[in-house]
CSV table of C-alpha atoms in Angstrom, one decimal:
chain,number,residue,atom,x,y,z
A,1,UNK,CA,40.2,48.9,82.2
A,2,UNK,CA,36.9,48.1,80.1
A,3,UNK,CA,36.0,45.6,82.2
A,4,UNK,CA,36.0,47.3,85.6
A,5,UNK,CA,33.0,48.9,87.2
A,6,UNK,CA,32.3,52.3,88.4
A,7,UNK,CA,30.4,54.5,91.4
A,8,UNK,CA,30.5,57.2,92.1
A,9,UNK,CA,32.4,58.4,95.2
A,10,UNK,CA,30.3,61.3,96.5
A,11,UNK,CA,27.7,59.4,98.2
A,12,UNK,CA,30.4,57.1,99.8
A,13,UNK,CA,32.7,59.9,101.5
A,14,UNK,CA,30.3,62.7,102.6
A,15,UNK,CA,32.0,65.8,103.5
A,16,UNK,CA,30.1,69.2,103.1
A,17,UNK,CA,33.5,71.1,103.2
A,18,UNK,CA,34.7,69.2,100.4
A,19,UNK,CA,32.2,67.1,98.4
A,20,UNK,CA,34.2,64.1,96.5
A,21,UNK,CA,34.2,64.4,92.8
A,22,UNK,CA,34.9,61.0,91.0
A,23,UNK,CA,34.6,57.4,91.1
A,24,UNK,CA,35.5,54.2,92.8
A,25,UNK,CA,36.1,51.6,90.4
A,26,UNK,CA,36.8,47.9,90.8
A,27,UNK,CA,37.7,44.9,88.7
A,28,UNK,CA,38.2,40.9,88.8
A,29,UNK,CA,40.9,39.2,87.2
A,30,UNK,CA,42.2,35.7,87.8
A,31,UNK,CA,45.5,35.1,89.9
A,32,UNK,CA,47.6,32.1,88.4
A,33,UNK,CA,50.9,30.2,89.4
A,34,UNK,CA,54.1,31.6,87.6
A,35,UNK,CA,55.5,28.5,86.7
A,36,UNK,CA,51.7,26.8,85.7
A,37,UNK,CA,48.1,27.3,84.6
A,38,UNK,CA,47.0,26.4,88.8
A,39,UNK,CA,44.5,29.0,89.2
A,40,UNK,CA,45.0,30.2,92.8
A,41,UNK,CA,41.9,32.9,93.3
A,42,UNK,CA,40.0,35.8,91.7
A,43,UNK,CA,41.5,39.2,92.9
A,44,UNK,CA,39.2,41.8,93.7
A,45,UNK,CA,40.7,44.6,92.5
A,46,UNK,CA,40.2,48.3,93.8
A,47,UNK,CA,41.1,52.0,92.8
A,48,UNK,CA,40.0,55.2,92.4
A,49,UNK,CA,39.4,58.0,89.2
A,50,UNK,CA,39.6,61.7,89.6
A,51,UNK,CA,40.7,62.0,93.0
A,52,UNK,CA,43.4,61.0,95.6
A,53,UNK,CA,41.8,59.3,98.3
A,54,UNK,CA,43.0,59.8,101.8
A,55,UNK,CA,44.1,57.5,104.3
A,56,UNK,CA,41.2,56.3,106.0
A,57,UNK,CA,39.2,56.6,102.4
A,58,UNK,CA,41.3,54.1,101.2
A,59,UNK,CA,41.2,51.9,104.3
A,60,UNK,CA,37.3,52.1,104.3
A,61,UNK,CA,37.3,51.4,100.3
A,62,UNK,CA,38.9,48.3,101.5
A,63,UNK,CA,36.8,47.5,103.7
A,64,UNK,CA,34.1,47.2,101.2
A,65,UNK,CA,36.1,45.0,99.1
A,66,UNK,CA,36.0,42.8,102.0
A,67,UNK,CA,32.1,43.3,102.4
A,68,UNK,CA,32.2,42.4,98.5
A,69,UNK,CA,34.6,39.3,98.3
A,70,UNK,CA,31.9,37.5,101.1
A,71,UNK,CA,29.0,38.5,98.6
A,72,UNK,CA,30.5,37.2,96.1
A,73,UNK,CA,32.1,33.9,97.8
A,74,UNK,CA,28.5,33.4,99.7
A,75,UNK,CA,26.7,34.1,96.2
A,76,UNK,CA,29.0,31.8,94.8
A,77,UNK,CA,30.4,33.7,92.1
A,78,UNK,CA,33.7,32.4,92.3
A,79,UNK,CA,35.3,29.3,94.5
A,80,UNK,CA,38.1,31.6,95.8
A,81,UNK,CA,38.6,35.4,96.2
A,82,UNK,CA,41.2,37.2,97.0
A,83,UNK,CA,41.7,41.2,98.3
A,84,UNK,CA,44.4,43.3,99.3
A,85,UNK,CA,44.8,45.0,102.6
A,86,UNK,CA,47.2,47.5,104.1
A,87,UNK,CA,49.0,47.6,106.7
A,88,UNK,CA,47.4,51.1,107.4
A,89,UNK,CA,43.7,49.6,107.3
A,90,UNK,CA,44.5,47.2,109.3
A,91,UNK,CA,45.6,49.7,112.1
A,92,UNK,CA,42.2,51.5,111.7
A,93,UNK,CA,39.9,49.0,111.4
A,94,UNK,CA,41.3,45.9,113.0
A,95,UNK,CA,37.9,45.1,114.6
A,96,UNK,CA,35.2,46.2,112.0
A,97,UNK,CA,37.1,43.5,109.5
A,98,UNK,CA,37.4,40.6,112.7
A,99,UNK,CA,33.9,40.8,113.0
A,100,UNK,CA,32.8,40.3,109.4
A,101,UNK,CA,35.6,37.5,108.9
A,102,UNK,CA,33.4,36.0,112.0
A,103,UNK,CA,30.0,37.0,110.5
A,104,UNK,CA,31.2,35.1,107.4
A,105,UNK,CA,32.6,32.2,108.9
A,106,UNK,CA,31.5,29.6,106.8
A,107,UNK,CA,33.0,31.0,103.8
A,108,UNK,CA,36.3,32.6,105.4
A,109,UNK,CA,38.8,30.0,104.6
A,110,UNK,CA,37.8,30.4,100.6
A,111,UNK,CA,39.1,34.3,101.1
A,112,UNK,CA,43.2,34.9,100.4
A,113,UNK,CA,44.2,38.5,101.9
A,114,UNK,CA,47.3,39.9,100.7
A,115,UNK,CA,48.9,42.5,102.8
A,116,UNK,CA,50.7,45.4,101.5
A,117,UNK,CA,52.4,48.0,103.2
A,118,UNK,CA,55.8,49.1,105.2
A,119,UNK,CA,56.4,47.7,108.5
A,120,UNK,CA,58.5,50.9,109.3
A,121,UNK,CA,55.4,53.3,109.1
A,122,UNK,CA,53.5,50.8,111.5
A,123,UNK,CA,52.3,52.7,114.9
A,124,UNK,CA,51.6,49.4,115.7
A,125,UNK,CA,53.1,46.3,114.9
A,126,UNK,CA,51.4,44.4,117.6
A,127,UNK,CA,48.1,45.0,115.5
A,128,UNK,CA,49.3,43.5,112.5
A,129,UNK,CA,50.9,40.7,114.3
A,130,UNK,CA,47.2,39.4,115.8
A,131,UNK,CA,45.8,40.1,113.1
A,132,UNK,CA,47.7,37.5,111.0
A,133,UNK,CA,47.7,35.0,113.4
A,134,UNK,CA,44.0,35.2,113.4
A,135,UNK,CA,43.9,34.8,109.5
A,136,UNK,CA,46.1,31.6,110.5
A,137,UNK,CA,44.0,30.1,112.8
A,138,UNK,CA,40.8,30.6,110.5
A,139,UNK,CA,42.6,29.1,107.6
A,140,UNK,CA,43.2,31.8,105.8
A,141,UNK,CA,45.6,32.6,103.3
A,142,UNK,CA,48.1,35.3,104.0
A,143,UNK,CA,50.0,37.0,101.1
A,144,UNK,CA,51.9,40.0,100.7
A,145,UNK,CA,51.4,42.0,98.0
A,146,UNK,CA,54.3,44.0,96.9
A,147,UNK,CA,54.9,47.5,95.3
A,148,UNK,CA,58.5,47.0,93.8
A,149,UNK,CA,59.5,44.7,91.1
A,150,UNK,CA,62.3,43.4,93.6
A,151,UNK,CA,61.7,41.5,96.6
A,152,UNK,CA,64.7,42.7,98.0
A,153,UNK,CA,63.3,46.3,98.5
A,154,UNK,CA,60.6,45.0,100.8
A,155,UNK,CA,62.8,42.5,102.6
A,156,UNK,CA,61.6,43.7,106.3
A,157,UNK,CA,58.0,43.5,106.0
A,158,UNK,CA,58.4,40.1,104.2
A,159,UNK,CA,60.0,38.5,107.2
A,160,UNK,CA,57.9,40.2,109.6
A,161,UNK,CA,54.8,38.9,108.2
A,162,UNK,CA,56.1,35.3,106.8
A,163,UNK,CA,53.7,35.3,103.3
A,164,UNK,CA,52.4,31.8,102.5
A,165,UNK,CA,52.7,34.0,98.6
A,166,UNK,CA,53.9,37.1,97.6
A,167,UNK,CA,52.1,38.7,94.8
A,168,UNK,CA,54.7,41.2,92.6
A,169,UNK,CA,54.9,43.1,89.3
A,170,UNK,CA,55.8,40.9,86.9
A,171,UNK,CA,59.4,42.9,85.7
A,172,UNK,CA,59.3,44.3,82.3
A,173,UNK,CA,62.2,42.9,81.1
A,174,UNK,CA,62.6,39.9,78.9
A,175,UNK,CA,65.9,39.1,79.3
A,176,UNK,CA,66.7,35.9,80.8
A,177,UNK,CA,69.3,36.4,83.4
A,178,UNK,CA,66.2,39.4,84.9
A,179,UNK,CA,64.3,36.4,85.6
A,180,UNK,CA,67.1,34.2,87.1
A,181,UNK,CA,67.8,36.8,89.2
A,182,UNK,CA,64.3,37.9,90.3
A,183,UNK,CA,63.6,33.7,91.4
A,184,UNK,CA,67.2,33.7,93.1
A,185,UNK,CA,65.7,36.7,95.1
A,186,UNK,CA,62.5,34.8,96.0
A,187,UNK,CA,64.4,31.9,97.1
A,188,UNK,CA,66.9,34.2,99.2
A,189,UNK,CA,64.3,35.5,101.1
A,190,UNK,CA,62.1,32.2,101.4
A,191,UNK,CA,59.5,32.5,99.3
A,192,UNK,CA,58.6,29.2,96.3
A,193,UNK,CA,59.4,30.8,93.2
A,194,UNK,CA,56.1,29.6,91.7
């Protein structure tokens, strides 16, 4: 992307036994209704180049999204921000994220997190579980994010969690009776289609 920034990840993971070669980049890019021009928030968007980033890497990259998505909401760089978060950083860092949602509490309910993640790899569920309901009660957003191009794939962490949204691929094809198909599914498993 030729908009996305870059660091490098060395300084950010520091293991002698295996220095990290490559970068963490991120990206912004504006989140819309599917059926209209609403704008619903600016997703902070997270990966990484050259390397494979472990588990808890990629749970404490997200972390600093979150770190970033307050800057940039308290900063006021955009009127809404949104981040994703697995189910796996949740496990791990359950209470470093509480506290900054509470150290930013005047700007909280202008965050969206979206979720992503397989409720069947969950250790556990419990964690996830208080964890939404404390988005809930702080007014926060909860999405899920999804990896497949068919709702129906991820049918059992979409009840478990009960999205406000869902955030998915857009499918690739063009035909008309995909689309049909793809809202029927959003409908089936309770989810507005915009």
């Amino acid at each position: 992307m030729d908009n996305a920034r870059r660091w490098p990840a060395r300084p950010l993971f520091k293991e002698p036994s295996r220095p990290i070669e490559g970068h963490i980049c991120a990206t912004i890019w504006p989140t819309r209704a599917l059926n209209s021009t609403e704008r619903w928030f600016d997703e902070l968007y997270f990966w990484t180049e050259g390397f494979e980033a472990s588990t808890t890497q990629r749970a404490r990259i997200q972390w600093a999204a979150l770190l970033t998505a307050f800057f940039m909401l308290e900063h006021e760089r955009t009127d809404r921000v949104g981040i994703t978060v697995s189910f796996g950083t949740v496990e791990r860092f359950m209470d470093e994220i509480l506290e900054g949602i509470e150290a930013h509490a005047l700007v909280d309910q202008r965050l969206c997190v979206m979720l992503r993640g397989s409720v069947q790899r969950l250790r556990s569920t419990y964690r996830l579980r208080a964890f939404v309901d404390y988005l809930r009660v702080h007014q926060i957003p909860v999405g899920y994010r999804s990896a497949h191009s068919r709702i129906t794939m991820e049918l059992a962490s979409i009840d478990f969690l009960q999205p406000s949204f869902c955030k998915i691929l857009a499918p690739s094809s063009l035909r008309p009776e995909f689309w049909s198909d793809f809202v029927l599914e959003a409908r089936v498993v309770g989810i507005d289609p915009e």
